[in-house]
mmCIF file with all atom_site columns, C-alpha atoms and ligand atoms in Angstrom:
data_model
loop_
_atom_site.group_PDB
_atom_site.id
_atom_site.type_symbol
_atom_site.label_atom_id
_atom_site.label_alt_id
_atom_site.label_comp_id
_atom_site.label_asym_id
_atom_site.label_entity_id
_atom_site.label_seq_id
_atom_site.pdbx_PDB_ins_code
_atom_site.Cartn_x
_atom_site.Cartn_y
_atom_site.Cartn_z
_atom_site.occupancy
_atom_site.B_iso_or_equiv
_atom_site.pdbx_formal_charge
_atom_site.auth_seq_id
_atom_site.auth_comp_id
_atom_site.auth_asym_id
_atom_site.auth_atom_id
_atom_site.pdbx_PDB_model_num
ATOM   1   C  CA  . UNK A 1 1   ? -32.723 -34.127 20.035 1.00 0.00 ? 183 UNK A CA  1
ATOM   2   C  CA  . UNK A 1 2   ? -31.768 -32.516 23.316 1.00 0.00 ? 184 UNK A CA  1
ATOM   3   C  CA  . UNK A 1 3   ? -31.775 -35.101 25.691 1.00 0.00 ? 185 UNK A CA  1
ATOM   4   C  CA  . UNK A 1 4   ? -31.470 -34.939 29.729 1.00 0.00 ? 186 UNK A CA  1
ATOM   5   C  CA  . UNK A 1 5   ? -29.557 -38.192 31.053 1.00 0.00 ? 187 UNK A CA  1
ATOM   6   C  CA  . UNK A 1 6   ? -30.314 -38.417 34.933 1.00 0.00 ? 188 UNK A CA  1
ATOM   7   C  CA  . UNK A 1 7   ? -28.146 -41.608 35.846 1.00 0.00 ? 189 UNK A CA  1
ATOM   8   C  CA  . UNK A 1 8   ? -25.730 -41.410 38.916 1.00 0.00 ? 190 UNK A CA  1
ATOM   9   C  CA  . UNK A 1 9   ? -23.726 -44.428 37.769 1.00 0.00 ? 191 UNK A CA  1
ATOM   10  C  CA  . UNK A 1 10  ? -20.947 -42.432 36.213 1.00 0.00 ? 192 UNK A CA  1
ATOM   11  C  CA  . UNK A 1 11  ? -20.085 -45.278 33.991 1.00 0.00 ? 193 UNK A CA  1
ATOM   12  C  CA  . UNK A 1 12  ? -23.109 -45.910 32.490 1.00 0.00 ? 194 UNK A CA  1
ATOM   13  C  CA  . UNK A 1 13  ? -23.992 -42.178 32.298 1.00 0.00 ? 195 UNK A CA  1
ATOM   14  C  CA  . UNK A 1 14  ? -20.776 -41.558 30.301 1.00 0.00 ? 196 UNK A CA  1
ATOM   15  C  CA  . UNK A 1 15  ? -21.285 -44.686 28.405 1.00 0.00 ? 197 UNK A CA  1
ATOM   16  C  CA  . UNK A 1 16  ? -25.056 -43.431 27.381 1.00 0.00 ? 198 UNK A CA  1
ATOM   17  C  CA  . UNK A 1 17  ? -23.878 -39.925 26.850 1.00 0.00 ? 199 UNK A CA  1
ATOM   18  C  CA  . UNK A 1 18  ? -21.132 -41.398 23.854 1.00 0.00 ? 200 UNK A CA  1
ATOM   19  C  CA  . UNK A 1 19  ? -23.806 -43.470 22.381 1.00 0.00 ? 201 UNK A CA  1
ATOM   20  C  CA  . UNK A 1 20  ? -26.364 -40.898 22.166 1.00 0.00 ? 202 UNK A CA  1
ATOM   21  C  CA  . UNK A 1 21  ? -23.970 -38.188 20.907 1.00 0.00 ? 203 UNK A CA  1
ATOM   22  C  CA  . UNK A 1 22  ? -22.811 -40.454 18.055 1.00 0.00 ? 204 UNK A CA  1
ATOM   23  C  CA  . UNK A 1 23  ? -26.331 -40.611 17.073 1.00 0.00 ? 205 UNK A CA  1
ATOM   24  C  CA  . UNK A 1 24  ? -26.162 -37.028 16.685 1.00 0.00 ? 206 UNK A CA  1
ATOM   25  C  CA  . UNK A 1 25  ? -28.197 -36.291 20.127 1.00 0.00 ? 207 UNK A CA  1
ATOM   26  C  CA  . UNK A 1 26  ? -27.136 -33.225 22.473 1.00 0.00 ? 208 UNK A CA  1
ATOM   27  C  CA  . UNK A 1 27  ? -27.149 -34.296 25.928 1.00 0.00 ? 209 UNK A CA  1
ATOM   28  C  CA  . UNK A 1 28  ? -26.743 -32.953 29.349 1.00 0.00 ? 210 UNK A CA  1
ATOM   29  C  CA  . UNK A 1 29  ? -25.938 -35.273 32.116 1.00 0.00 ? 211 UNK A CA  1
ATOM   30  C  CA  . UNK A 1 30  ? -26.502 -34.857 35.785 1.00 0.00 ? 212 UNK A CA  1
ATOM   31  C  CA  . UNK A 1 31  ? -26.044 -37.629 38.596 1.00 0.00 ? 213 UNK A CA  1
ATOM   32  C  CA  . UNK A 1 32  ? -29.100 -36.732 41.057 1.00 0.00 ? 214 UNK A CA  1
ATOM   33  C  CA  . UNK A 1 33  ? -32.489 -36.264 41.495 1.00 0.00 ? 215 UNK A CA  1
ATOM   34  C  CA  . UNK A 1 34  ? -32.810 -32.622 42.458 1.00 0.00 ? 216 UNK A CA  1
ATOM   35  C  CA  . UNK A 1 35  ? -30.314 -31.648 39.932 1.00 0.00 ? 217 UNK A CA  1
ATOM   36  C  CA  . UNK A 1 36  ? -32.506 -33.676 37.232 1.00 0.00 ? 218 UNK A CA  1
ATOM   37  C  CA  . UNK A 1 37  ? -35.817 -31.919 38.385 1.00 0.00 ? 219 UNK A CA  1
ATOM   38  C  CA  . UNK A 1 38  ? -34.386 -28.490 38.172 1.00 0.00 ? 220 UNK A CA  1
ATOM   39  C  CA  . UNK A 1 39  ? -32.964 -29.276 34.537 1.00 0.00 ? 221 UNK A CA  1
ATOM   40  C  CA  . UNK A 1 40  ? -36.156 -30.558 33.247 1.00 0.00 ? 222 UNK A CA  1
ATOM   41  C  CA  . UNK A 1 41  ? -38.144 -27.935 34.329 1.00 0.00 ? 223 UNK A CA  1
ATOM   42  C  CA  . UNK A 1 42  ? -36.500 -25.578 31.909 1.00 0.00 ? 224 UNK A CA  1
ATOM   43  C  CA  . UNK A 1 43  ? -38.634 -27.172 29.147 1.00 0.00 ? 225 UNK A CA  1
ATOM   44  C  CA  . UNK A 1 44  ? -35.990 -27.487 27.003 1.00 0.00 ? 226 UNK A CA  1
ATOM   45  C  CA  . UNK A 1 45  ? -35.567 -31.216 26.430 1.00 0.00 ? 227 UNK A CA  1
ATOM   46  C  CA  . UNK A 1 46  ? -37.102 -33.232 24.051 1.00 0.00 ? 228 UNK A CA  1
ATOM   47  C  CA  . UNK A 1 47  ? -36.944 -36.175 26.254 1.00 0.00 ? 229 UNK A CA  1
ATOM   48  C  CA  . UNK A 1 48  ? -35.473 -37.063 29.610 1.00 0.00 ? 230 UNK A CA  1
ATOM   49  C  CA  . UNK A 1 49  ? -33.721 -40.614 30.607 1.00 0.00 ? 231 UNK A CA  1
ATOM   50  C  CA  . UNK A 1 50  ? -34.604 -40.866 34.278 1.00 0.00 ? 232 UNK A CA  1
ATOM   51  C  CA  . UNK A 1 51  ? -32.952 -43.648 36.593 1.00 0.00 ? 233 UNK A CA  1
ATOM   52  C  CA  . UNK A 1 52  ? -35.157 -44.492 39.498 1.00 0.00 ? 234 UNK A CA  1
ATOM   53  C  CA  . UNK A 1 53  ? -32.592 -45.118 42.253 1.00 0.00 ? 235 UNK A CA  1
ATOM   54  C  CA  . UNK A 1 54  ? -30.767 -41.666 42.222 1.00 0.00 ? 236 UNK A CA  1
ATOM   55  C  CA  . UNK A 1 55  ? -29.370 -39.857 45.268 1.00 0.00 ? 237 UNK A CA  1
ATOM   56  C  CA  . UNK A 1 56  ? -31.067 -36.987 46.996 1.00 0.00 ? 238 UNK A CA  1
ATOM   57  C  CA  . UNK A 1 57  ? -34.379 -37.410 45.304 1.00 0.00 ? 239 UNK A CA  1
ATOM   58  C  CA  . UNK A 1 58  ? -35.753 -40.818 43.278 1.00 0.00 ? 240 UNK A CA  1
ATOM   59  C  CA  . UNK A 1 59  ? -36.805 -41.069 40.083 1.00 0.00 ? 241 UNK A CA  1
ATOM   60  C  CA  . UNK A 1 60  ? -40.369 -41.517 40.851 1.00 0.00 ? 242 UNK A CA  1
ATOM   61  C  CA  . UNK A 1 61  ? -40.654 -38.569 42.946 1.00 0.00 ? 243 UNK A CA  1
ATOM   62  C  CA  . UNK A 1 62  ? -38.603 -36.284 40.533 1.00 0.00 ? 244 UNK A CA  1
ATOM   63  C  CA  . UNK A 1 63  ? -41.221 -37.573 37.569 1.00 0.00 ? 245 UNK A CA  1
ATOM   64  C  CA  . UNK A 1 64  ? -44.408 -36.953 39.776 1.00 0.00 ? 246 UNK A CA  1
ATOM   65  C  CA  . UNK A 1 65  ? -42.968 -33.514 40.531 1.00 0.00 ? 247 UNK A CA  1
ATOM   66  C  CA  . UNK A 1 66  ? -42.509 -32.407 36.886 1.00 0.00 ? 248 UNK A CA  1
ATOM   67  C  CA  . UNK A 1 67  ? -46.024 -34.145 35.863 1.00 0.00 ? 249 UNK A CA  1
ATOM   68  C  CA  . UNK A 1 68  ? -47.640 -32.350 38.924 1.00 0.00 ? 250 UNK A CA  1
ATOM   69  C  CA  . UNK A 1 69  ? -45.808 -28.822 37.495 1.00 0.00 ? 251 UNK A CA  1
ATOM   70  C  CA  . UNK A 1 70  ? -47.609 -29.612 34.273 1.00 0.00 ? 252 UNK A CA  1
ATOM   71  C  CA  . UNK A 1 71  ? -44.145 -30.416 32.228 1.00 0.00 ? 253 UNK A CA  1
ATOM   72  C  CA  . UNK A 1 72  ? -45.079 -33.184 29.359 1.00 0.00 ? 254 UNK A CA  1
ATOM   73  C  CA  . UNK A 1 73  ? -41.561 -33.726 28.519 1.00 0.00 ? 255 UNK A CA  1
ATOM   74  C  CA  . UNK A 1 74  ? -41.350 -37.709 27.430 1.00 0.00 ? 256 UNK A CA  1
ATOM   75  C  CA  . UNK A 1 75  ? -39.687 -39.671 30.114 1.00 0.00 ? 257 UNK A CA  1
ATOM   76  C  CA  . UNK A 1 76  ? -38.210 -43.288 29.515 1.00 0.00 ? 258 UNK A CA  1
ATOM   77  C  CA  . UNK A 1 77  ? -37.259 -44.523 33.108 1.00 0.00 ? 259 UNK A CA  1
ATOM   78  C  CA  . UNK A 1 78  ? -34.361 -46.748 33.831 1.00 0.00 ? 260 UNK A CA  1
ATOM   79  C  CA  . UNK A 1 79  ? -34.988 -49.502 35.963 1.00 0.00 ? 261 UNK A CA  1
ATOM   80  C  CA  . UNK A 1 80  ? -33.057 -52.612 37.673 1.00 0.00 ? 262 UNK A CA  1
ATOM   81  C  CA  . UNK A 1 81  ? -34.630 -55.661 37.447 1.00 0.00 ? 263 UNK A CA  1
ATOM   82  C  CA  . UNK A 1 82  ? -35.655 -55.878 41.168 1.00 0.00 ? 264 UNK A CA  1
ATOM   83  C  CA  . UNK A 1 83  ? -37.973 -52.824 40.995 1.00 0.00 ? 265 UNK A CA  1
ATOM   84  C  CA  . UNK A 1 84  ? -40.797 -54.107 39.376 1.00 0.00 ? 266 UNK A CA  1
ATOM   85  C  CA  . UNK A 1 85  ? -43.055 -52.075 41.922 1.00 0.00 ? 267 UNK A CA  1
ATOM   86  C  CA  . UNK A 1 86  ? -41.117 -48.898 41.182 1.00 0.00 ? 268 UNK A CA  1
ATOM   87  C  CA  . UNK A 1 87  ? -41.859 -49.619 37.026 1.00 0.00 ? 269 UNK A CA  1
ATOM   88  C  CA  . UNK A 1 88  ? -45.583 -50.099 37.585 1.00 0.00 ? 270 UNK A CA  1
ATOM   89  C  CA  . UNK A 1 89  ? -45.583 -46.997 39.845 1.00 0.00 ? 271 UNK A CA  1
ATOM   90  C  CA  . UNK A 1 90  ? -43.233 -44.808 37.337 1.00 0.00 ? 272 UNK A CA  1
ATOM   91  C  CA  . UNK A 1 91  ? -45.603 -45.755 34.369 1.00 0.00 ? 273 UNK A CA  1
ATOM   92  C  CA  . UNK A 1 92  ? -49.002 -44.797 36.466 1.00 0.00 ? 274 UNK A CA  1
ATOM   93  C  CA  . UNK A 1 93  ? -46.968 -41.433 37.550 1.00 0.00 ? 275 UNK A CA  1
ATOM   94  C  CA  . UNK A 1 94  ? -46.635 -40.553 33.770 1.00 0.00 ? 276 UNK A CA  1
ATOM   95  C  CA  . UNK A 1 95  ? -43.459 -42.289 32.542 1.00 0.00 ? 277 UNK A CA  1
ATOM   96  C  CA  . UNK A 1 96  ? -43.945 -42.693 28.791 1.00 0.00 ? 278 UNK A CA  1
ATOM   97  C  CA  . UNK A 1 97  ? -41.966 -46.050 28.922 1.00 0.00 ? 279 UNK A CA  1
ATOM   98  C  CA  . UNK A 1 98  ? -39.301 -47.951 31.007 1.00 0.00 ? 280 UNK A CA  1
ATOM   99  C  CA  . UNK A 1 99  ? -36.200 -49.906 29.978 1.00 0.00 ? 281 UNK A CA  1
ATOM   100 C  CA  . UNK A 1 100 ? -34.558 -52.526 32.563 1.00 0.00 ? 282 UNK A CA  1
ATOM   101 C  CA  . UNK A 1 101 ? -30.781 -52.485 33.110 1.00 0.00 ? 283 UNK A CA  1
ATOM   102 C  CA  . UNK A 1 102 ? -28.884 -54.188 31.383 1.00 0.00 ? 284 UNK A CA  1
ATOM   103 C  CA  . UNK A 1 103 ? -30.388 -52.873 28.436 1.00 0.00 ? 285 UNK A CA  1
ATOM   104 C  CA  . UNK A 1 104 ? -28.991 -53.109 24.734 1.00 0.00 ? 286 UNK A CA  1
ATOM   105 C  CA  . UNK A 1 105 ? -28.080 -49.940 23.066 1.00 0.00 ? 287 UNK A CA  1
ATOM   106 C  CA  . UNK A 1 106 ? -30.283 -50.249 19.959 1.00 0.00 ? 288 UNK A CA  1
ATOM   107 C  CA  . UNK A 1 107 ? -33.240 -50.807 22.440 1.00 0.00 ? 289 UNK A CA  1
ATOM   108 C  CA  . UNK A 1 108 ? -32.968 -47.697 24.056 1.00 0.00 ? 290 UNK A CA  1
ATOM   109 C  CA  . UNK A 1 109 ? -32.262 -45.577 20.801 1.00 0.00 ? 291 UNK A CA  1
ATOM   110 C  CA  . UNK A 1 110 ? -35.512 -47.505 19.419 1.00 0.00 ? 292 UNK A CA  1
ATOM   111 C  CA  . UNK A 1 111 ? -37.347 -46.581 22.697 1.00 0.00 ? 293 UNK A CA  1
ATOM   112 C  CA  . UNK A 1 112 ? -36.438 -43.310 22.558 1.00 0.00 ? 294 UNK A CA  1
ATOM   113 C  CA  . UNK A 1 113 ? -37.800 -42.708 19.099 1.00 0.00 ? 295 UNK A CA  1
ATOM   114 C  CA  . UNK A 1 114 ? -40.821 -44.091 19.851 1.00 0.00 ? 296 UNK A CA  1
ATOM   115 C  CA  . UNK A 1 115 ? -41.462 -41.893 23.066 1.00 0.00 ? 297 UNK A CA  1
ATOM   116 C  CA  . UNK A 1 116 ? -40.598 -39.015 20.947 1.00 0.00 ? 298 UNK A CA  1
ATOM   117 C  CA  . UNK A 1 117 ? -42.663 -39.495 18.056 1.00 0.00 ? 299 UNK A CA  1
ATOM   118 C  CA  . UNK A 1 118 ? -46.055 -40.824 20.184 1.00 0.00 ? 300 UNK A CA  1
ATOM   119 C  CA  . UNK A 1 119 ? -49.335 -38.929 19.726 1.00 0.00 ? 301 UNK A CA  1
ATOM   120 C  CA  . UNK A 1 120 ? -49.847 -36.075 17.423 1.00 0.00 ? 302 UNK A CA  1
ATOM   121 C  CA  . UNK A 1 121 ? -47.938 -34.175 15.589 1.00 0.00 ? 303 UNK A CA  1
ATOM   122 C  CA  . UNK A 1 122 ? -45.699 -31.251 16.829 1.00 0.00 ? 304 UNK A CA  1
ATOM   123 C  CA  . UNK A 1 123 ? -45.580 -28.392 14.823 1.00 0.00 ? 305 UNK A CA  1
ATOM   124 C  CA  . UNK A 1 124 ? -43.663 -26.054 16.986 1.00 0.00 ? 306 UNK A CA  1
ATOM   125 C  CA  . UNK A 1 125 ? -45.351 -25.327 20.165 1.00 0.00 ? 307 UNK A CA  1
ATOM   126 C  CA  . UNK A 1 126 ? -48.814 -26.738 18.766 1.00 0.00 ? 308 UNK A CA  1
ATOM   127 C  CA  . UNK A 1 127 ? -50.093 -29.774 18.863 1.00 0.00 ? 309 UNK A CA  1
ATOM   128 C  CA  . UNK A 1 128 ? -52.446 -30.580 16.045 1.00 0.00 ? 310 UNK A CA  1
ATOM   129 C  CA  . UNK A 1 129 ? -55.361 -33.052 15.238 1.00 0.00 ? 311 UNK A CA  1
ATOM   130 C  CA  . UNK A 1 130 ? -58.314 -32.669 13.051 1.00 0.00 ? 312 UNK A CA  1
ATOM   131 C  CA  . UNK A 1 131 ? -58.859 -29.088 12.411 1.00 0.00 ? 313 UNK A CA  1
ATOM   132 C  CA  . UNK A 1 132 ? -57.981 -28.349 15.843 1.00 0.00 ? 314 UNK A CA  1
ATOM   133 C  CA  . UNK A 1 133 ? -54.642 -27.025 17.351 1.00 0.00 ? 315 UNK A CA  1
ATOM   134 C  CA  . UNK A 1 134 ? -53.466 -26.276 21.046 1.00 0.00 ? 316 UNK A CA  1
ATOM   135 C  CA  . UNK A 1 135 ? -50.699 -23.638 21.508 1.00 0.00 ? 317 UNK A CA  1
ATOM   136 C  CA  . UNK A 1 136 ? -48.574 -24.996 24.541 1.00 0.00 ? 318 UNK A CA  1
ATOM   137 C  CA  . UNK A 1 137 ? -47.498 -21.442 25.392 1.00 0.00 ? 319 UNK A CA  1
ATOM   138 C  CA  . UNK A 1 138 ? -50.706 -19.923 25.360 1.00 0.00 ? 320 UNK A CA  1
ATOM   139 C  CA  . UNK A 1 139 ? -52.964 -22.489 26.223 1.00 0.00 ? 321 UNK A CA  1
ATOM   140 C  CA  . UNK A 1 140 ? -55.152 -21.391 23.330 1.00 0.00 ? 322 UNK A CA  1
ATOM   141 C  CA  . UNK A 1 141 ? -57.008 -24.142 21.511 1.00 0.00 ? 323 UNK A CA  1
ATOM   142 C  CA  . UNK A 1 142 ? -58.236 -23.036 17.809 1.00 0.00 ? 324 UNK A CA  1
ATOM   143 C  CA  . UNK A 1 143 ? -60.954 -24.461 15.824 1.00 0.00 ? 325 UNK A CA  1
ATOM   144 C  CA  . UNK A 1 144 ? -62.643 -23.624 12.471 1.00 0.00 ? 326 UNK A CA  1
ATOM   145 C  CA  . UNK A 1 145 ? -64.968 -21.167 14.236 1.00 0.00 ? 327 UNK A CA  1
ATOM   146 C  CA  . UNK A 1 146 ? -62.459 -19.003 16.322 1.00 0.00 ? 328 UNK A CA  1
ATOM   147 C  CA  . UNK A 1 147 ? -60.174 -19.839 19.411 1.00 0.00 ? 329 UNK A CA  1
ATOM   148 C  CA  . UNK A 1 148 ? -60.717 -20.267 23.128 1.00 0.00 ? 330 UNK A CA  1
ATOM   149 C  CA  . UNK A 1 149 ? -57.792 -20.129 25.898 1.00 0.00 ? 331 UNK A CA  1
ATOM   150 C  CA  . UNK A 1 150 ? -58.346 -23.093 28.305 1.00 0.00 ? 332 UNK A CA  1
ATOM   151 C  CA  . UNK A 1 151 ? -58.035 -23.108 32.061 1.00 0.00 ? 333 UNK A CA  1
ATOM   152 C  CA  . UNK A 1 152 ? -54.946 -25.127 33.689 1.00 0.00 ? 334 UNK A CA  1
ATOM   153 C  CA  . UNK A 1 153 ? -56.730 -28.492 34.394 1.00 0.00 ? 335 UNK A CA  1
ATOM   154 C  CA  . UNK A 1 154 ? -58.423 -28.017 31.053 1.00 0.00 ? 336 UNK A CA  1
ATOM   155 C  CA  . UNK A 1 155 ? -55.294 -27.612 29.306 1.00 0.00 ? 337 UNK A CA  1
ATOM   156 C  CA  . UNK A 1 156 ? -53.731 -30.647 30.731 1.00 0.00 ? 338 UNK A CA  1
ATOM   157 C  CA  . UNK A 1 157 ? -56.538 -32.866 29.749 1.00 0.00 ? 339 UNK A CA  1
ATOM   158 C  CA  . UNK A 1 158 ? -56.703 -31.593 26.239 1.00 0.00 ? 340 UNK A CA  1
ATOM   159 C  CA  . UNK A 1 159 ? -52.738 -31.934 26.095 1.00 0.00 ? 341 UNK A CA  1
ATOM   160 C  CA  . UNK A 1 160 ? -52.991 -35.366 27.267 1.00 0.00 ? 342 UNK A CA  1
ATOM   161 C  CA  . UNK A 1 161 ? -55.695 -36.621 25.042 1.00 0.00 ? 343 UNK A CA  1
ATOM   162 C  CA  . UNK A 1 162 ? -53.836 -34.567 22.137 1.00 0.00 ? 344 UNK A CA  1
ATOM   163 C  CA  . UNK A 1 163 ? -50.416 -36.249 22.962 1.00 0.00 ? 345 UNK A CA  1
ATOM   164 C  CA  . UNK A 1 164 ? -52.012 -39.570 22.739 1.00 0.00 ? 346 UNK A CA  1
ATOM   165 C  CA  . UNK A 1 165 ? -55.118 -39.316 20.166 1.00 0.00 ? 347 UNK A CA  1
ATOM   166 C  CA  . UNK A 1 166 ? -56.661 -42.597 19.430 1.00 0.00 ? 348 UNK A CA  1
ATOM   167 C  CA  . UNK A 1 167 ? -55.453 -44.147 22.583 1.00 0.00 ? 349 UNK A CA  1
ATOM   168 C  CA  . UNK A 1 168 ? -57.867 -44.610 25.754 1.00 0.00 ? 350 UNK A CA  1
ATOM   169 C  CA  . UNK A 1 169 ? -56.495 -43.167 28.817 1.00 0.00 ? 351 UNK A CA  1
ATOM   170 C  CA  . UNK A 1 170 ? -57.641 -44.475 32.120 1.00 0.00 ? 352 UNK A CA  1
ATOM   171 C  CA  . UNK A 1 171 ? -59.185 -41.846 34.034 1.00 0.00 ? 353 UNK A CA  1
ATOM   172 C  CA  . UNK A 1 172 ? -56.519 -42.671 36.930 1.00 0.00 ? 354 UNK A CA  1
ATOM   173 C  CA  . UNK A 1 173 ? -53.999 -41.582 34.756 1.00 0.00 ? 355 UNK A CA  1
ATOM   174 C  CA  . UNK A 1 174 ? -55.498 -38.110 34.269 1.00 0.00 ? 356 UNK A CA  1
ATOM   175 C  CA  . UNK A 1 175 ? -56.116 -37.852 37.764 1.00 0.00 ? 357 UNK A CA  1
ATOM   176 C  CA  . UNK A 1 176 ? -52.698 -38.894 38.793 1.00 0.00 ? 358 UNK A CA  1
ATOM   177 C  CA  . UNK A 1 177 ? -50.891 -36.433 36.146 1.00 0.00 ? 359 UNK A CA  1
ATOM   178 C  CA  . UNK A 1 178 ? -53.074 -33.533 36.961 1.00 0.00 ? 360 UNK A CA  1
ATOM   179 C  CA  . UNK A 1 179 ? -53.875 -33.487 40.592 1.00 0.00 ? 361 UNK A CA  1
ATOM   180 C  CA  . UNK A 1 180 ? -51.062 -35.987 41.630 1.00 0.00 ? 362 UNK A CA  1
ATOM   181 C  CA  . UNK A 1 181 ? -50.426 -39.410 42.534 1.00 0.00 ? 363 UNK A CA  1
ATOM   182 C  CA  . UNK A 1 182 ? -51.352 -38.970 45.870 1.00 0.00 ? 364 UNK A CA  1
ATOM   183 C  CA  . UNK A 1 183 ? -54.415 -36.924 45.331 1.00 0.00 ? 365 UNK A CA  1
ATOM   184 C  CA  . UNK A 1 184 ? -58.112 -37.831 46.795 1.00 0.00 ? 366 UNK A CA  1
ATOM   185 C  CA  . UNK A 1 185 ? -59.578 -35.932 43.632 1.00 0.00 ? 367 UNK A CA  1
ATOM   186 C  CA  . UNK A 1 186 ? -62.593 -37.781 42.842 1.00 0.00 ? 368 UNK A CA  1
ATOM   187 C  CA  . UNK A 1 187 ? -62.784 -39.083 39.364 1.00 0.00 ? 369 UNK A CA  1
ATOM   188 C  CA  . UNK A 1 188 ? -65.995 -37.117 38.894 1.00 0.00 ? 370 UNK A CA  1
ATOM   189 C  CA  . UNK A 1 189 ? -63.879 -34.041 39.021 1.00 0.00 ? 371 UNK A CA  1
ATOM   190 C  CA  . UNK A 1 190 ? -62.258 -35.209 35.730 1.00 0.00 ? 372 UNK A CA  1
ATOM   191 C  CA  . UNK A 1 191 ? -65.931 -35.803 34.266 1.00 0.00 ? 373 UNK A CA  1
ATOM   192 C  CA  . UNK A 1 192 ? -66.336 -32.101 35.114 1.00 0.00 ? 374 UNK A CA  1
ATOM   193 C  CA  . UNK A 1 193 ? -63.161 -30.524 33.352 1.00 0.00 ? 375 UNK A CA  1
ATOM   194 C  CA  . UNK A 1 194 ? -63.840 -33.115 30.418 1.00 0.00 ? 376 UNK A CA  1
ATOM   195 C  CA  . UNK A 1 195 ? -67.117 -31.609 29.770 1.00 0.00 ? 377 UNK A CA  1
ATOM   196 C  CA  . UNK A 1 196 ? -65.963 -28.144 30.015 1.00 0.00 ? 378 UNK A CA  1
ATOM   197 C  CA  . UNK A 1 197 ? -63.050 -29.241 27.373 1.00 0.00 ? 379 UNK A CA  1
ATOM   198 C  CA  . UNK A 1 198 ? -65.965 -30.746 25.246 1.00 0.00 ? 380 UNK A CA  1
ATOM   199 C  CA  . UNK A 1 199 ? -68.419 -27.233 25.452 1.00 0.00 ? 381 UNK A CA  1
ATOM   200 C  CA  . UNK A 1 200 ? -65.261 -25.314 24.496 1.00 0.00 ? 382 UNK A CA  1
ATOM   201 C  CA  . UNK A 1 201 ? -64.475 -27.923 21.482 1.00 0.00 ? 383 UNK A CA  1
ATOM   202 C  CA  . UNK A 1 202 ? -68.036 -27.407 20.346 1.00 0.00 ? 384 UNK A CA  1
ATOM   203 C  CA  . UNK A 1 203 ? -67.838 -23.667 20.872 1.00 0.00 ? 385 UNK A CA  1
ATOM   204 C  CA  . UNK A 1 204 ? -64.721 -23.181 18.113 1.00 0.00 ? 386 UNK A CA  1
ATOM   205 C  CA  . UNK A 1 205 ? -66.414 -25.634 15.583 1.00 0.00 ? 387 UNK A CA  1
ATOM   206 C  CA  . UNK A 1 206 ? -63.642 -28.407 16.327 1.00 0.00 ? 388 UNK A CA  1
ATOM   207 C  CA  . UNK A 1 207 ? -64.328 -31.660 14.912 1.00 0.00 ? 389 UNK A CA  1
ATOM   208 C  CA  . UNK A 1 208 ? -62.429 -33.544 17.700 1.00 0.00 ? 390 UNK A CA  1
ATOM   209 C  CA  . UNK A 1 209 ? -64.392 -35.529 20.072 1.00 0.00 ? 391 UNK A CA  1
ATOM   210 C  CA  . UNK A 1 210 ? -63.631 -36.936 23.419 1.00 0.00 ? 392 UNK A CA  1
ATOM   211 C  CA  . UNK A 1 211 ? -65.463 -40.235 23.732 1.00 0.00 ? 393 UNK A CA  1
ATOM   212 C  CA  . UNK A 1 212 ? -65.862 -41.655 26.846 1.00 0.00 ? 394 UNK A CA  1
ATOM   213 C  CA  . UNK A 1 213 ? -65.147 -45.478 26.973 1.00 0.00 ? 395 UNK A CA  1
ATOM   214 C  CA  . UNK A 1 214 ? -67.123 -46.984 29.571 1.00 0.00 ? 396 UNK A CA  1
ATOM   215 C  CA  . UNK A 1 215 ? -64.931 -48.561 32.566 1.00 0.00 ? 397 UNK A CA  1
ATOM   216 C  CA  . UNK A 1 216 ? -61.933 -47.901 30.961 1.00 0.00 ? 398 UNK A CA  1
ATOM   217 C  CA  . UNK A 1 217 ? -61.398 -44.000 30.451 1.00 0.00 ? 399 UNK A CA  1
ATOM   218 C  CA  . UNK A 1 218 ? -61.282 -41.485 27.490 1.00 0.00 ? 400 UNK A CA  1
ATOM   219 C  CA  . UNK A 1 219 ? -60.169 -41.434 23.609 1.00 0.00 ? 401 UNK A CA  1
ATOM   220 C  CA  . UNK A 1 220 ? -59.773 -38.448 21.447 1.00 0.00 ? 402 UNK A CA  1
ATOM   221 C  CA  . UNK A 1 221 ? -61.060 -39.052 18.038 1.00 0.00 ? 403 UNK A CA  1
ATOM   222 C  CA  . UNK A 1 222 ? -60.598 -36.995 15.149 1.00 0.00 ? 404 UNK A CA  1
ATOM   223 C  CA  . UNK A 1 223 ? -63.028 -37.601 11.767 1.00 0.00 ? 405 UNK A CA  1
ATOM   224 C  CA  . UNK A 1 224 ? -60.493 -35.989 9.637  1.00 0.00 ? 406 UNK A CA  1
ATOM   225 C  CA  . UNK A 1 225 ? -57.392 -38.689 10.560 1.00 0.00 ? 407 UNK A CA  1
ATOM   226 C  CA  . UNK A 1 226 ? -59.224 -41.414 8.036  1.00 0.00 ? 408 UNK A CA  1
ATOM   227 C  CA  . UNK A 1 227 ? -59.279 -38.495 5.407  1.00 0.00 ? 409 UNK A CA  1
ATOM   228 C  CA  . UNK A 1 228 ? -55.432 -37.584 6.234  1.00 0.00 ? 410 UNK A CA  1
ATOM   229 C  CA  . UNK A 1 229 ? -54.443 -41.193 6.201  1.00 0.00 ? 411 UNK A CA  1
ATOM   230 C  CA  . UNK A 1 230 ? -55.994 -41.871 2.589  1.00 0.00 ? 412 UNK A CA  1
ATOM   231 C  CA  . UNK A 1 231 ? -54.208 -38.676 0.862  1.00 0.00 ? 413 UNK A CA  1
HETATM 232 CA CA1 . LIG B 2 .   ? -28.933 -45.419 40.092 1.00 0.00 ? 175 LIG B CA1 1
#
């Protein structure tokens, strides 16, 4: 895997870089938030390890900006023990997991494995579930009866659902990820966009269903999940 490491403590950064290289990962290390954001936005990384306390731009701001720009690369946040509030904000802002310093190297590697295999199957630039696929480049959604191009917000919704299939995603997560943490977007905007996506899924003959879970959020269900598991 190609990993971006954004950590300003040189000693820790160097140790992590050696560890990750020993485990056959390719590493790019940068030492402040703005460099981190610029590198991350190239989209070439399989995972990003992001410290919270960083010079120039802190990790939470970097993460928020990445998610706002639609980057879905898995992010593992590094936090100090005293930064519990940041940790919560980080997860709400779209971090996939966090690790509290000091941590053990085995745990870091395990968390990296977990965040990069989470969700649906990645086949090149496609996300797949059931009989349906989503092209991450063209934003085309394909099913048995054809394909349809998703608008930007519809794409982000479908991308989040596919990347976390069979998990309930709270409405707040959608709002924060799509409109941004400070957004005043109403939750009913999410409902409207979800209804657009549902119509498109039906139109292409998809067997996926976006289930609304009362007072909790949305969950993607694929009837063929069970069949695949049996095979
Ligand atoms: Ca730091």
